[in-house]
């Protein structure tokens, strides 16, 4: 067999590989995915729907699973993306408030939207991506620390993180102190954009 080019190695996975990865998920993988889906559930979208939508998008190819990326981590990222889009949609829906008038009738008042405009929201999302990338890059030499940071960013609880990473409370607290020291060392004045 010939060598695989670096572009092919880094390219996306096909539908057969995705289907195989889904069927190969362990009970622990499903538990993690269900827990994360509950974190991303919104009023308009249940946890089950978030997870099913992530899997559907992977299978249909609208979300590409790159080679070299863990499948569970990929699905967590897809769920995060789905939840963010749903959250942004919900923020853009107008809120109508009924106020009683003098004669007992009601008038509809549409207050101005206090949230940032689309341009500001795009800038904020880009800033979040830059911060996330910069912080995660600090832990490329320590997979447990990186997973702990990523889980914290995904708003998993300490108990969930300890369970997923196989850490007891002492090891978990020690790793958190290590992470905090490394971040403080690299960003002593906080994040500078």
mmCIF file of N, CA and C in Angstrom, residues 50-122:
data_model
loop_
_atom_site.group_PDB
_atom_site.id
_atom_site.type_symbol
_atom_site.label_atom_id
_atom_site.label_comp_id
_atom_site.label_asym_id
_atom_site.label_seq_id
_atom_site.Cartn_x
_atom_site.Cartn_y
_atom_site.Cartn_z
ATOM 1 N N UNK A 50 -30.899 17.045 21.342
ATOM 2 C CA UNK A 50 -29.567 17.611 21.095
ATOM 3 C C UNK A 50 -28.617 16.496 20.645
ATOM 4 N N UNK A 51 -28.635 15.376 21.350
ATOM 5 C CA UNK A 51 -27.758 14.260 21.010
ATOM 6 C C UNK A 51 -28.138 13.657 19.653
ATOM 7 N N UNK A 52 -29.428 13.445 19.432
ATOM 8 C CA UNK A 52 -29.859 12.880 18.150
ATOM 9 C C UNK A 52 -29.524 13.803 16.989
ATOM 10 N N UNK A 53 -29.684 15.094 17.187
ATOM 11 C CA UNK A 53 -29.366 16.059 16.133
ATOM 12 C C UNK A 53 -27.872 16.046 15.822
ATOM 13 N N UNK A 54 -27.034 15.924 16.848
ATOM 14 C CA UNK A 54 -25.582 15.862 16.633
ATOM 15 C C UNK A 54 -25.218 14.638 15.799
ATOM 16 N N UNK A 55 -25.800 13.488 16.138
ATOM 17 C CA UNK A 55 -25.522 12.260 15.397
ATOM 18 C C UNK A 55 -26.052 12.371 13.963
ATOM 19 N N UNK A 56 -27.250 12.923 13.809
ATOM 20 C CA UNK A 56 -27.831 13.080 12.466
ATOM 21 C C UNK A 56 -26.965 13.984 11.599
ATOM 22 N N UNK A 57 -26.484 15.073 12.158
ATOM 23 C CA UNK A 57 -25.652 15.993 11.378
ATOM 24 C C UNK A 57 -24.323 15.355 10.993
ATOM 25 N N UNK A 58 -23.792 14.525 11.871
ATOM 26 C CA UNK A 58 -22.549 13.815 11.532
ATOM 27 C C UNK A 58 -22.803 12.842 10.390
ATOM 28 N N UNK A 59 -23.898 12.098 10.480
ATOM 29 C CA UNK A 59 -24.199 11.104 9.453
ATOM 30 C C UNK A 59 -24.545 11.734 8.100
ATOM 31 N N UNK A 60 -25.249 12.847 8.130
ATOM 32 C CA UNK A 60 -25.646 13.468 6.865
ATOM 33 C C UNK A 60 -24.520 14.290 6.250
ATOM 34 N N UNK A 61 -23.466 14.520 7.026
ATOM 35 C CA UNK A 61 -22.308 15.223 6.494
ATOM 36 C C UNK A 61 -22.338 16.728 6.657
ATOM 37 N N UNK A 62 -23.377 17.265 7.315
ATOM 38 C CA UNK A 62 -23.397 18.717 7.523
ATOM 39 C C UNK A 62 -22.398 19.128 8.610
ATOM 40 N N UNK A 63 -21.980 18.182 9.433
ATOM 41 C CA UNK A 63 -20.880 18.385 10.384
ATOM 42 C C UNK A 63 -19.814 17.353 10.055
ATOM 43 N N UNK A 64 -18.605 17.804 9.813
ATOM 44 C CA UNK A 64 -17.529 16.938 9.352
ATOM 45 C C UNK A 64 -16.669 16.492 10.525
ATOM 46 N N UNK A 65 -16.483 15.180 10.641
ATOM 47 C CA UNK A 65 -15.632 14.600 11.685
ATOM 48 C C UNK A 65 -14.232 14.432 11.113
ATOM 49 N N UNK A 66 -13.316 15.313 11.489
ATOM 50 C CA UNK A 66 -11.958 15.201 10.948
ATOM 51 C C UNK A 66 -11.196 14.022 11.537
ATOM 52 N N UNK A 67 -10.319 13.468 10.748
ATOM 53 C CA UNK A 67 -9.470 12.388 11.242
ATOM 54 C C UNK A 67 -8.544 12.966 12.303
ATOM 55 N N UNK A 68 -8.209 12.148 13.276
ATOM 56 C CA UNK A 68 -7.340 12.599 14.356
ATOM 57 C C UNK A 68 -8.104 13.201 15.525
ATOM 58 N N UNK A 69 -9.435 13.286 15.414
ATOM 59 C CA UNK A 69 -10.252 13.828 16.496
ATOM 60 C C UNK A 69 -11.097 12.695 17.063
ATOM 61 N N UNK A 70 -11.057 12.552 18.388
ATOM 62 C CA UNK A 70 -11.845 11.527 19.073
ATOM 63 C C UNK A 70 -13.327 11.714 18.750
ATOM 64 N N UNK A 71 -14.038 10.620 18.464
ATOM 65 C CA UNK A 71 -15.434 10.709 18.036
ATOM 66 C C UNK A 71 -16.329 11.299 19.121
ATOM 67 N N UNK A 72 -16.134 10.899 20.367
ATOM 68 C CA UNK A 72 -16.955 11.438 21.454
ATOM 69 C C UNK A 72 -16.713 12.939 21.588
ATOM 70 N N UNK A 73 -15.464 13.342 21.530
ATOM 71 C CA UNK A 73 -15.139 14.770 21.620
ATOM 72 C C UNK A 73 -15.771 15.531 20.445
ATOM 73 N N UNK A 74 -15.757 14.922 19.259
ATOM 74 C CA UNK A 74 -16.379 15.530 18.087
ATOM 75 C C UNK A 74 -17.871 15.740 18.326
ATOM 76 N N UNK A 75 -18.572 14.702 18.837
ATOM 77 C CA UNK A 75 -20.007 14.833 19.084
ATOM 78 C C UNK A 75 -20.304 15.875 20.160
ATOM 79 N N UNK A 76 -19.445 15.961 21.174
ATOM 80 C CA UNK A 76 -19.616 16.987 22.209
ATOM 81 C C UNK A 76 -19.523 18.375 21.565
ATOM 82 N N UNK A 77 -18.568 18.548 20.660
ATOM 83 C CA UNK A 77 -18.434 19.823 19.962
ATOM 84 C C UNK A 77 -19.646 20.143 19.102
ATOM 85 N N UNK A 78 -20.195 19.131 18.445
ATOM 86 C CA UNK A 78 -21.393 19.338 17.619
ATOM 87 C C UNK A 78 -22.571 19.731 18.509
ATOM 88 N N UNK A 79 -22.720 19.057 19.647
ATOM 89 C CA UNK A 79 -23.811 19.409 20.571
ATOM 90 C C UNK A 79 -23.647 20.832 21.076
ATOM 91 N N UNK A 80 -22.412 21.214 21.365
ATOM 92 C CA UNK A 80 -22.146 22.581 21.821
ATOM 93 C C UNK A 80 -22.559 23.584 20.754
ATOM 94 N N UNK A 81 -22.198 23.296 19.521
ATOM 95 C CA UNK A 81 -22.545 24.176 18.410
ATOM 96 C C UNK A 81 -24.057 24.287 18.244
ATOM 97 N N UNK A 82 -24.745 23.157 18.301
ATOM 98 C CA UNK A 82 -26.210 23.153 18.168
ATOM 99 C C UNK A 82 -26.832 23.992 19.283
ATOM 100 N N UNK A 83 -26.375 23.794 20.509
ATOM 101 C CA UNK A 83 -26.917 24.534 21.651
ATOM 102 C C UNK A 83 -26.657 26.027 21.507
ATOM 103 N N UNK A 84 -25.462 26.394 21.038
ATOM 104 C CA UNK A 84 -25.151 27.812 20.853
ATOM 105 C C UNK A 84 -26.057 28.450 19.815
ATOM 106 N N UNK A 85 -26.286 27.756 18.703
ATOM 107 C CA UNK A 85 -27.168 28.283 17.659
ATOM 108 C C UNK A 85 -28.583 28.455 18.206
ATOM 109 N N UNK A 86 -29.077 27.453 18.937
ATOM 110 C CA UNK A 86 -30.421 27.541 19.509
ATOM 111 C C UNK A 86 -30.510 28.675 20.526
ATOM 112 N N UNK A 87 -29.459 28.853 21.307
ATOM 113 C CA UNK A 87 -29.428 29.941 22.292
ATOM 114 C C UNK A 87 -29.477 31.293 21.591
ATOM 115 N N UNK A 88 -28.680 31.440 20.528
ATOM 116 C CA UNK A 88 -28.666 32.696 19.777
ATOM 117 C C UNK A 88 -30.035 32.965 19.146
ATOM 118 N N UNK A 89 -30.672 31.938 18.613
ATOM 119 C CA UNK A 89 -32.010 32.107 18.035
ATOM 120 C C UNK A 89 -32.991 32.585 19.105
ATOM 121 N N UNK A 90 -32.919 31.965 20.282
ATOM 122 C CA UNK A 90 -33.834 32.323 21.367
ATOM 123 C C UNK A 90 -33.628 33.772 21.805
ATOM 124 N N UNK A 91 -32.377 34.224 21.815
ATOM 125 C CA UNK A 91 -32.099 35.604 22.221
ATOM 126 C C UNK A 91 -32.659 36.605 21.216
ATOM 127 N N UNK A 92 -32.746 36.220 19.965
ATOM 128 C CA UNK A 92 -33.211 37.136 18.929
ATOM 129 C C UNK A 92 -34.732 37.203 18.825
ATOM 130 N N UNK A 93 -35.433 36.281 19.479
ATOM 131 C CA UNK A 93 -36.891 36.324 19.437
ATOM 132 C C UNK A 93 -37.379 37.515 20.247
ATOM 133 N N UNK A 94 -38.300 38.283 19.699
ATOM 134 C CA UNK A 94 -38.791 39.452 20.442
ATOM 135 C C UNK A 94 -39.636 39.027 21.639
ATOM 136 N N UNK A 95 -39.565 39.831 22.672
ATOM 137 C CA UNK A 95 -40.364 39.592 23.859
ATOM 138 C C UNK A 95 -41.474 40.625 23.887
ATOM 139 N N UNK A 96 -42.696 40.161 23.911
ATOM 140 C CA UNK A 96 -43.848 41.056 23.961
ATOM 141 C C UNK A 96 -44.404 41.039 25.376
ATOM 142 N N UNK A 97 -44.704 42.213 25.891
ATOM 143 C CA UNK A 97 -45.213 42.337 27.246
ATOM 144 C C UNK A 97 -46.556 43.041 27.184
ATOM 145 N N UNK A 98 -47.562 42.467 27.844
ATOM 146 C CA UNK A 98 -48.881 43.094 27.900
ATOM 147 C C UNK A 98 -48.927 44.034 29.098
ATOM 148 N N UNK A 99 -49.356 45.258 28.843
ATOM 149 C CA UNK A 99 -49.492 46.242 29.911
ATOM 150 C C UNK A 99 -50.936 46.704 29.930
ATOM 151 N N UNK A 100 -51.538 46.690 31.102
ATOM 152 C CA UNK A 100 -52.924 47.133 31.205
ATOM 153 C C UNK A 100 -53.013 48.620 30.912
ATOM 154 N N UNK A 101 -53.963 48.986 30.060
ATOM 155 C CA UNK A 101 -54.214 50.396 29.741
ATOM 156 C C UNK A 101 -55.171 50.993 30.750
ATOM 157 N N UNK A 102 -55.500 52.238 30.557
ATOM 158 C CA UNK A 102 -56.395 52.944 31.488
ATOM 159 C C UNK A 102 -57.793 52.340 31.510
ATOM 160 N N UNK A 103 -58.262 51.814 30.380
ATOM 161 C CA UNK A 103 -59.629 51.312 30.291
ATOM 162 C C UNK A 103 -59.690 49.793 30.438
ATOM 163 N N UNK A 104 -58.658 49.202 31.000
ATOM 164 C CA UNK A 104 -58.683 47.766 31.230
ATOM 165 C C UNK A 104 -58.224 46.966 30.028
ATOM 166 N N UNK A 105 -58.051 47.605 28.900
ATOM 167 C CA UNK A 105 -57.560 46.912 27.717
ATOM 168 C C UNK A 105 -56.049 46.763 27.823
ATOM 169 N N UNK A 106 -55.492 45.972 26.991
ATOM 170 C CA UNK A 106 -54.047 45.787 27.030
ATOM 171 C C UNK A 106 -53.397 46.339 25.778
ATOM 172 N N UNK A 107 -52.233 46.880 25.958
ATOM 173 C CA UNK A 107 -51.432 47.333 24.829
ATOM 174 C C UNK A 107 -50.172 46.490 24.781
ATOM 175 N N UNK A 108 -49.736 46.171 23.595
ATOM 176 C CA UNK A 108 -48.516 45.397 23.445
ATOM 177 C C UNK A 108 -47.349 46.357 23.293
ATOM 178 N N UNK A 109 -46.344 46.159 24.120
ATOM 179 C CA UNK A 109 -45.152 46.998 24.056
ATOM 180 C C UNK A 109 -43.985 46.100 23.680
ATOM 181 N N UNK A 110 -43.260 46.478 22.661
ATOM 182 C CA UNK A 110 -42.093 45.719 22.216
ATOM 183 C C UNK A 110 -40.846 46.519 22.599
ATOM 184 N N UNK A 111 -40.211 46.106 23.680
ATOM 185 C CA UNK A 111 -39.034 46.812 24.149
ATOM 186 C C UNK A 111 -37.847 46.561 23.231
ATOM 187 N N UNK A 112 -36.929 47.519 23.119
ATOM 188 C CA UNK A 112 -35.742 47.292 22.279
ATOM 189 C C UNK A 112 -34.900 46.154 22.833
ATOM 190 N N UNK A 113 -34.239 45.448 21.941
ATOM 191 C CA UNK A 113 -33.401 44.313 22.311
ATOM 192 C C UNK A 113 -32.106 44.824 22.952
ATOM 193 N N UNK A 114 -31.857 44.489 24.239
ATOM 194 C CA UNK A 114 -30.654 44.977 24.906
ATOM 195 C C UNK A 114 -29.395 44.187 24.542
ATOM 196 N N UNK A 115 -29.551 43.085 23.804
ATOM 197 C CA UNK A 115 -28.387 42.264 23.475
ATOM 198 C C UNK A 115 -27.573 42.909 22.360
ATOM 199 N N UNK A 116 -26.361 42.432 22.227
ATOM 200 C CA UNK A 116 -25.468 42.951 21.205
ATOM 201 C C UNK A 116 -26.016 42.638 19.818
ATOM 202 N N UNK A 117 -25.673 43.470 18.866
ATOM 203 C CA UNK A 117 -26.082 43.253 17.487
ATOM 204 C C UNK A 117 -25.306 42.101 16.872
ATOM 205 N N UNK A 118 -25.677 41.700 15.655
ATOM 206 C CA UNK A 118 -25.023 40.562 15.009
ATOM 207 C C UNK A 118 -23.503 40.718 14.863
ATOM 208 N N UNK A 119 -23.054 41.936 14.555
ATOM 209 C CA UNK A 119 -21.610 42.147 14.408
ATOM 210 C C UNK A 119 -20.889 41.948 15.738
ATOM 211 N N UNK A 120 -21.472 42.524 16.796
ATOM 212 C CA UNK A 120 -20.866 42.380 18.124
ATOM 213 C C UNK A 120 -20.890 40.926 18.584
ATOM 214 N N UNK A 121 -21.974 40.221 18.264
ATOM 215 C CA UNK A 121 -22.059 38.817 18.630
ATOM 216 C C UNK A 121 -21.003 38.002 17.899
ATOM 217 N N UNK A 122 -20.774 38.311 16.625
ATOM 218 C CA UNK A 122 -19.747 37.597 15.858
ATOM 219 C C UNK A 122 -18.364 37.852 16.446
#
